[in-house]
mmCIF file of C-alpha atoms and ligand atoms in Angstrom:
data_model
loop_
_atom_site.group_PDB
_atom_site.id
_atom_site.type_symbol
_atom_site.label_atom_id
_atom_site.label_comp_id
_atom_site.label_asym_id
_atom_site.label_seq_id
_atom_site.Cartn_x
_atom_site.Cartn_y
_atom_site.Cartn_z
ATOM 1 C CA MET A 104 175.642 113.842 -27.318
ATOM 2 C CA HIS A 105 178.109 111.012 -26.826
ATOM 3 C CA ILE A 106 177.859 110.008 -23.171
ATOM 4 C CA LEU A 107 179.955 107.592 -21.174
ATOM 5 C CA MET A 108 177.830 105.906 -18.544
ATOM 6 C CA HIS A 109 179.534 104.393 -15.548
ATOM 7 C CA VAL A 110 177.847 101.006 -15.164
ATOM 8 C CA CYS A 111 177.679 99.734 -11.574
ATOM 9 C CA CYS A 112 175.980 96.480 -12.610
ATOM 10 C CA GLY A 113 173.812 95.035 -15.370
ATOM 11 C CA PRO A 114 170.323 95.484 -13.886
ATOM 12 C CA CYS A 115 170.929 99.105 -12.834
ATOM 13 C CA SER A 116 172.085 100.091 -16.315
ATOM 14 C CA LEU A 117 168.906 99.073 -18.181
ATOM 15 C CA TYR A 118 166.566 101.946 -17.394
ATOM 16 C CA PRO A 119 169.255 104.682 -17.664
ATOM 17 C CA LEU A 120 170.318 103.294 -21.048
ATOM 18 C CA LYS A 121 166.745 103.304 -22.314
ATOM 19 C CA LEU A 122 166.066 106.824 -21.077
ATOM 20 C CA LEU A 123 169.279 108.308 -22.460
ATOM 21 C CA ARG A 124 168.779 106.665 -25.840
ATOM 22 C CA SER A 125 165.180 107.929 -25.948
ATOM 23 C CA LYS A 126 166.609 111.440 -25.602
ATOM 24 C CA GLY A 127 168.827 110.873 -28.632
ATOM 25 C CA HIS A 128 172.156 110.324 -26.873
ATOM 26 C CA GLU A 129 174.809 107.901 -28.028
ATOM 27 C CA VAL A 130 175.708 105.884 -24.924
ATOM 28 C CA SER A 131 178.878 103.933 -24.207
ATOM 29 C CA GLY A 132 179.355 102.012 -20.960
ATOM 30 C CA TRP A 133 182.261 101.694 -18.534
ATOM 31 C CA PHE A 134 182.283 99.032 -15.832
ATOM 32 C CA HIS A 135 184.837 99.998 -13.205
ATOM 33 C CA ASN A 136 183.916 98.875 -9.716
ATOM 34 C CA PRO A 137 186.770 98.076 -7.324
ATOM 35 C CA ASN A 138 184.128 97.996 -4.581
ATOM 36 C CA ILE A 139 182.635 94.636 -5.590
ATOM 37 C CA HIS A 140 183.742 91.657 -3.493
ATOM 38 C CA PRO A 141 184.384 88.818 -3.123
ATOM 39 C CA TYR A 142 185.912 87.661 -6.382
ATOM 40 C CA ARG A 143 183.120 85.290 -7.441
ATOM 41 C CA GLU A 144 180.554 88.046 -6.913
ATOM 42 C CA PHE A 145 182.690 90.385 -9.006
ATOM 43 C CA LYS A 146 182.776 87.814 -11.808
ATOM 44 C CA ALA A 147 179.017 87.198 -11.576
ATOM 45 C CA ARG A 148 178.279 90.904 -11.954
ATOM 46 C CA ILE A 149 180.606 91.157 -14.935
ATOM 47 C CA GLN A 150 178.728 88.284 -16.546
ATOM 48 C CA ALA A 151 175.451 90.171 -16.109
ATOM 49 C CA VAL A 152 177.014 93.289 -17.624
ATOM 50 C CA ARG A 153 178.224 91.288 -20.630
ATOM 51 C CA SER A 154 174.711 89.940 -21.040
ATOM 52 C CA VAL A 155 173.218 93.459 -21.055
ATOM 53 C CA SER A 156 175.864 94.581 -23.520
ATOM 54 C CA LYS A 157 174.951 91.773 -25.893
ATOM 55 C CA GLN A 158 171.179 91.875 -25.483
ATOM 56 C CA ARG A 159 170.922 95.663 -25.736
ATOM 57 C CA ASP A 160 173.680 96.231 -28.317
ATOM 58 C CA PHE A 161 175.345 98.443 -25.724
ATOM 59 C CA PRO A 162 179.136 98.846 -26.054
ATOM 60 C CA ILE A 163 180.648 98.491 -22.573
ATOM 61 C CA GLU A 164 184.329 98.643 -21.695
ATOM 62 C CA ILE A 165 184.907 96.313 -18.747
ATOM 63 C CA ASP A 166 187.693 96.829 -16.241
ATOM 64 C CA SER A 167 188.115 93.219 -15.155
ATOM 65 C CA ASN A 168 190.859 93.959 -12.612
ATOM 66 C CA TYR A 169 189.647 92.854 -9.200
ATOM 67 C CA GLY A 170 190.025 95.954 -7.016
ATOM 68 C CA LEU A 171 189.851 94.579 -3.473
ATOM 69 C CA THR A 172 193.340 95.766 -2.473
ATOM 70 C CA GLN A 173 192.910 99.214 -3.971
ATOM 71 C CA PHE A 174 189.486 99.584 -2.360
ATOM 72 C CA LEU A 175 190.603 98.514 1.109
ATOM 73 C CA ARG A 176 193.667 100.767 1.039
ATOM 74 C CA THR A 177 191.347 103.692 0.325
ATOM 75 C CA VAL A 178 188.654 103.066 2.928
ATOM 76 C CA VAL A 179 190.399 101.365 5.822
ATOM 77 C CA PHE A 180 190.154 103.474 9.017
ATOM 78 C CA HIS A 181 187.334 105.394 7.275
ATOM 79 C CA GLU A 182 184.795 102.582 7.102
ATOM 80 C CA THR A 183 181.845 104.606 8.368
ATOM 81 C CA VAL A 184 182.200 107.142 5.562
ATOM 82 C CA ARG A 185 183.465 104.707 2.943
ATOM 83 C CA CYS A 186 180.561 105.255 0.521
ATOM 84 C CA PHE A 187 181.796 108.761 -0.352
ATOM 85 C CA ALA A 188 185.224 107.454 -1.338
ATOM 86 C CA CYS A 189 183.542 104.595 -3.169
ATOM 87 C CA VAL A 190 181.556 107.003 -5.356
ATOM 88 C CA ASP A 191 184.593 109.253 -5.845
ATOM 89 C CA MET A 192 186.878 106.490 -7.071
ATOM 90 C CA ARG A 193 184.342 105.294 -9.632
ATOM 91 C CA LEU A 194 183.310 108.693 -10.971
ATOM 92 C CA GLU A 195 186.900 109.955 -11.153
ATOM 93 C CA LYS A 196 187.896 106.983 -13.322
ATOM 94 C CA THR A 197 184.802 107.518 -15.443
ATOM 95 C CA VAL A 198 185.915 111.066 -16.185
ATOM 96 C CA GLU A 199 189.373 109.793 -17.155
ATOM 97 C CA MET A 200 187.808 107.256 -19.481
ATOM 98 C CA ALA A 201 185.381 109.806 -20.968
ATOM 99 C CA LYS A 202 188.332 111.965 -21.943
ATOM 100 C CA ILE A 203 190.189 109.008 -23.443
ATOM 101 C CA ILE A 204 187.288 108.008 -25.681
ATOM 102 C CA GLY A 205 186.339 111.592 -26.508
ATOM 103 C CA ALA A 206 182.873 111.505 -24.913
ATOM 104 C CA GLU A 207 181.289 114.911 -24.331
ATOM 105 C CA GLY A 208 179.500 113.905 -21.163
ATOM 106 C CA PHE A 209 179.255 111.262 -18.478
ATOM 107 C CA THR A 210 176.787 109.857 -15.997
ATOM 108 C CA SER A 211 176.377 106.835 -13.737
ATOM 109 C CA SER A 212 173.864 104.059 -13.258
ATOM 110 C CA LEU A 213 174.392 104.697 -9.528
ATOM 111 C CA LEU A 214 171.734 107.397 -9.985
ATOM 112 C CA TYR A 215 169.239 104.578 -10.561
ATOM 113 C CA SER A 216 169.696 103.060 -7.114
ATOM 114 C CA LYS A 217 167.327 103.848 -4.275
ATOM 115 C CA TYR A 218 170.010 102.730 -1.842
ATOM 116 C CA GLN A 219 172.816 105.083 -2.878
ATOM 117 C CA ASN A 220 173.422 108.618 -1.643
ATOM 118 C CA HIS A 221 171.792 110.220 -4.685
ATOM 119 C CA SER A 222 172.507 113.852 -3.788
ATOM 120 C CA TYR A 223 176.181 113.121 -3.171
ATOM 121 C CA ILE A 224 176.556 111.369 -6.543
ATOM 122 C CA LYS A 225 174.931 114.368 -8.225
ATOM 123 C CA LYS A 226 177.170 116.845 -6.385
ATOM 124 C CA LYS A 227 180.337 114.896 -7.182
ATOM 125 C CA GLY A 228 179.345 114.522 -10.834
ATOM 126 C CA ILE A 229 178.750 118.267 -11.206
ATOM 127 C CA GLU A 230 182.088 119.083 -9.533
ATOM 128 C CA LEU A 231 184.007 116.676 -11.755
ATOM 129 C CA ALA A 232 182.291 117.946 -14.882
ATOM 130 C CA GLU A 233 183.179 121.556 -14.087
ATOM 131 C CA ALA A 234 186.787 120.679 -13.334
ATOM 132 C CA ASN A 235 187.186 118.657 -16.513
ATOM 133 C CA ASN A 236 185.176 120.635 -19.048
ATOM 134 C CA LEU A 237 182.672 117.841 -19.555
ATOM 135 C CA HIS A 238 178.901 117.622 -19.215
ATOM 136 C CA PHE A 239 177.500 115.671 -16.291
ATOM 137 C CA ILE A 240 174.222 114.186 -17.445
ATOM 138 C CA TYR A 241 172.060 114.219 -14.359
ATOM 139 C CA GLU A 242 168.787 112.299 -14.378
ATOM 140 C CA ASP A 243 166.804 110.900 -11.493
ATOM 141 C CA PHE A 244 166.874 107.385 -12.876
ATOM 142 C CA ARG A 245 165.123 106.165 -9.704
ATOM 143 C CA LEU A 246 161.860 107.131 -11.405
ATOM 144 C CA GLY A 247 162.298 104.012 -13.549
ATOM 145 C CA TRP A 248 163.020 101.720 -10.590
ATOM 146 C CA GLN A 249 160.266 99.178 -11.219
ATOM 147 C CA GLU A 250 160.653 99.338 -14.995
ATOM 148 C CA GLY A 251 164.326 98.460 -14.600
ATOM 149 C CA ILE A 252 163.549 95.564 -12.267
ATOM 150 C CA ASP A 253 160.924 94.175 -14.644
ATOM 151 C CA GLU A 254 163.323 94.388 -17.567
ATOM 152 C CA SER A 255 166.149 92.694 -15.672
ATOM 153 C CA LEU A 256 163.808 89.839 -14.737
ATOM 154 C CA ALA A 257 162.648 89.503 -18.331
ATOM 155 C CA LEU A 258 166.293 89.265 -19.441
ATOM 156 C CA ASP A 259 166.974 86.723 -16.682
ATOM 157 C CA LEU A 260 169.892 88.760 -15.346
ATOM 158 C CA TYR A 261 171.781 88.009 -12.183
ATOM 159 C CA ARG A 262 170.509 90.412 -9.499
ATOM 160 C CA GLN A 263 172.904 91.006 -6.645
ATOM 161 C CA PRO A 264 171.672 90.751 -3.041
ATOM 162 C CA TYR A 265 173.939 93.429 -1.539
ATOM 163 C CA CYS A 266 175.596 96.697 -2.527
ATOM 164 C CA GLY A 267 179.101 95.471 -3.305
ATOM 165 C CA CYS A 268 181.869 95.717 -0.698
ATOM 166 C CA ILE A 269 182.666 93.126 1.922
ATOM 167 C CA TYR A 270 181.277 95.471 4.577
ATOM 168 C CA SER A 271 177.926 95.700 2.817
ATOM 169 C CA GLU A 272 177.839 91.917 2.453
ATOM 170 C CA GLN A 273 178.119 91.607 6.241
ATOM 171 C CA GLU A 274 175.483 94.304 6.754
ATOM 172 C CA ARG A 275 173.147 92.310 4.510
ATOM 173 C CA TYR A 276 173.583 88.931 6.206
ATOM 174 C CA ASP A 277 174.705 89.572 9.794
ATOM 175 C CA LYS A 278 171.458 89.962 11.721
ATOM 176 C CA LYS A 279 173.159 91.280 14.865
ATOM 177 C CA LEU A 280 174.972 93.956 12.887
ATOM 178 C CA ARG A 281 171.778 94.937 11.081
ATOM 179 C CA LYS A 282 169.990 95.440 14.383
ATOM 180 C CA LYS A 283 172.880 97.566 15.654
ATOM 181 C CA ILE A 284 172.783 99.775 12.553
ATOM 182 C CA GLN A 285 168.996 100.169 12.756
ATOM 183 C CA LYS A 286 169.275 101.333 16.393
ATOM 184 C CA LYS A 287 171.670 104.184 15.486
HETATM 185 S S1 SF4 B 16 178.144 100.009 0.752
HETATM 186 FE FE1 SF4 B 16 178.121 100.174 -1.497
HETATM 187 S S2 SF4 B 16 178.522 102.348 -1.921
HETATM 188 FE FE2 SF4 B 16 179.129 101.951 0.184
HETATM 189 S S3 SF4 B 16 181.299 101.454 0.085
HETATM 190 FE FE3 SF4 B 16 180.216 99.530 0.002
HETATM 191 S S4 SF4 B 16 179.957 99.106 -2.177
HETATM 192 FE FE4 SF4 B 16 180.495 101.271 -1.980
#
């Protein structure tokens, strides 16, 4: 099957790509992540995605528009539940792109991450697939967590230190905020 994989970043795409190809799928990639800030981080992640594309002969369409404004307009006043909207905006665009390129199915490298809300991504993917007459290719890519890390290190890829948005950057580096979150 021809599958469009939403690519959240280079390292996270490696194991899903390998697994899907091993099952005989033709995989195209789509990098669309308005949630990645600030701008230099966004550019660094695109560089890593380009590197994966080249080193793994993996065709990836890259949306290089920096989406800070769009992202903030969507999540502001809803910061505590922002991750749902963040998944929605990326998967919805992936479905649009899958239809444009004529892919039969779609998936996301977000299913590789141990830090994402896996069950919500699965639920949203199934809903979108049903509504759009597409296949959602669900796999628990987390099973290849260490394999993906090892491969990204071997390829010398840039590995990001935080999820993506400016809120998650603060959560990663602001010790006081981290303590507050852990107490909740
Ligand atoms: S923490 Fe990650 S998933 Fe949640 S809104 Fe920020 S970038 Fe998106």
